[in-house]
PDB file of C-alpha atoms in Angstrom:
ATOM      1  CA  MET A   1      -6.312  19.469 -28.442  1.00 50.00           C
ATOM      2  CA  ARG A   2      -3.265  20.627 -26.517  1.00 60.00           C
ATOM      3  CA  SER A   3      -5.313  21.871 -23.564  1.00 65.00           C
ATOM      4  CA  GLU A   4      -6.648  18.348 -23.044  1.00 70.00           C
ATOM      5  CA  LEU A   5      -3.196  16.775 -22.594  1.00 77.00           C
ATOM      6  CA  ALA A   6      -1.832  16.256 -19.101  1.00 79.00           C
ATOM      7  CA  THR A   7       1.306  18.153 -18.201  1.00 87.00           C
ATOM      8  CA  LYS A   8       4.223  16.626 -16.340  1.00 90.00           C
ATOM      9  CA  GLU A   9       3.422  18.771 -13.321  1.00 90.00           C
ATOM     10  CA  PHE A  10      -0.184  17.573 -13.269  1.00 89.00           C
ATOM     11  CA  VAL A  11       0.838  13.923 -13.508  1.00 92.00           C
ATOM     12  CA  ARG A  12       3.466  14.365 -10.789  1.00 94.00           C
ATOM     13  CA  ALA A  13       0.915  16.055  -8.524  1.00 93.00           C
ATOM     14  CA  GLU A  14      -1.547  13.203  -9.068  1.00 94.00           C
ATOM     15  CA  ILE A  15       1.151  10.622  -8.356  1.00 96.00           C
ATOM     16  CA  SER A  16       2.053  12.467  -5.147  1.00 97.00           C
ATOM     17  CA  GLU A  17      -1.584  12.422  -4.050  1.00 97.00           C
ATOM     18  CA  VAL A  18      -1.843   8.696  -4.733  1.00 98.00           C
ATOM     19  CA  ARG A  19       1.361   8.034  -2.792  1.00 98.00           C
ATOM     20  CA  ALA A  20       0.031  10.043   0.154  1.00 98.00           C
ATOM     21  CA  GLU A  21      -3.195   8.048   0.124  1.00 98.00           C
ATOM     22  CA  ILE A  22      -1.246   4.774  -0.047  1.00 98.00           C
ATOM     23  CA  ASN A  23       0.822   5.837   2.973  1.00 97.00           C
ATOM     24  CA  GLU A  24      -2.361   6.647   4.900  1.00 97.00           C
ATOM     25  CA  VAL A  25      -3.812   3.230   4.109  1.00 98.00           C
ATOM     26  CA  ARG A  26      -0.561   1.532   5.129  1.00 97.00           C
ATOM     27  CA  SER A  27      -0.589   3.299   8.493  1.00 97.00           C
ATOM     28  CA  GLU A  28      -4.220   2.298   9.032  1.00 97.00           C
ATOM     29  CA  ILE A  29      -3.371  -1.311   8.199  1.00 98.00           C
ATOM     30  CA  LYS A  30      -0.484  -1.284  10.686  1.00 97.00           C
ATOM     31  CA  GLN A  31      -2.755   0.143  13.378  1.00 97.00           C
ATOM     32  CA  ASN A  32      -5.474  -2.435  12.664  1.00 97.00           C
ATOM     33  CA  ASN A  33      -2.856  -5.208  12.675  1.00 97.00           C
ATOM     34  CA  LEU A  34      -1.718  -4.148  16.148  1.00 96.00           C
ATOM     35  CA  LEU A  35      -5.298  -3.992  17.431  1.00 97.00           C
ATOM     36  CA  LEU A  36      -5.998  -7.440  16.009  1.00 97.00           C
ATOM     37  CA  LYS A  37      -2.965  -8.875  17.810  1.00 97.00           C
ATOM     38  CA  VAL A  38      -4.131  -7.317  21.074  1.00 97.00           C
ATOM     39  CA  LEU A  39      -7.634  -8.741  20.638  1.00 96.00           C
ATOM     40  CA  ILE A  40      -6.252 -12.198  19.876  1.00 96.00           C
ATOM     41  CA  GLY A  41      -4.060 -12.007  22.986  1.00 95.00           C
ATOM     42  CA  ILE A  42      -6.992 -10.979  25.167  1.00 96.00           C
ATOM     43  CA  SER A  43      -9.124 -13.787  23.708  1.00 95.00           C
ATOM     44  CA  ILE A  44      -6.452 -16.408  24.381  1.00 94.00           C
ATOM     45  CA  PHE A  45      -5.991 -15.073  27.910  1.00 93.00           C
ATOM     46  CA  ALA A  46      -9.736 -15.156  28.584  1.00 92.00           C
ATOM     47  CA  LEU A  47     -10.121 -18.675  27.191  1.00 91.00           C
ATOM     48  CA  THR A  48      -7.227 -19.857  29.342  1.00 91.00           C
ATOM     49  CA  ILE A  49      -8.513 -18.254  32.550  1.00 89.00           C
ATOM     50  CA  PHE A  50     -12.058 -19.602  32.145  1.00 88.00           C
ATOM     51  CA  ASN A  51     -10.967 -23.096  31.146  1.00 90.00           C
ATOM     52  CA  PRO A  52     -11.972 -25.498  33.960  1.00 90.00           C
ATOM     53  CA  ASN A  53      -8.836 -27.602  33.459  1.00 91.00           C
ATOM     54  CA  PHE A  54      -6.658 -24.527  33.855  1.00 89.00           C
ATOM     55  CA  VAL A  55      -8.498 -23.551  37.036  1.00 87.00           C
ATOM     56  CA  THR A  56      -7.957 -27.073  38.420  1.00 91.00           C
ATOM     57  CA  LEU A  57      -4.258 -26.898  37.571  1.00 89.00           C
ATOM     58  CA  ILE A  58      -3.897 -23.548  39.338  1.00 87.00           C
ATOM     59  CA  GLU A  59      -5.716 -24.914  42.398  1.00 89.00           C
ATOM     60  CA  LYS A  60      -3.284 -27.853  42.555  1.00 91.00           C
ATOM     61  CA  ILE A  61      -0.291 -25.545  42.202  1.00 92.00           C
ATOM     62  CA  VAL A  62      -1.508 -23.176  44.926  1.00 90.00           C
ATOM     63  CA  LYS A  63      -2.142 -26.010  47.452  1.00 85.00           C
TER      64      LYS A  63
END
């Protein structure tokens, strides 16, 4: 019966592993969040540049 019980060291090691995995996931989320912001910025830029009204406005400003 006693050999089936978890020791403090075992539990602490498992908790450390879980914390390490959580930190990895957090860093991946931060990286994906940054990439998403970049993609949104590029999309907004592209939609602005290819908008006919924007092109007309730029033509009037340049003249």
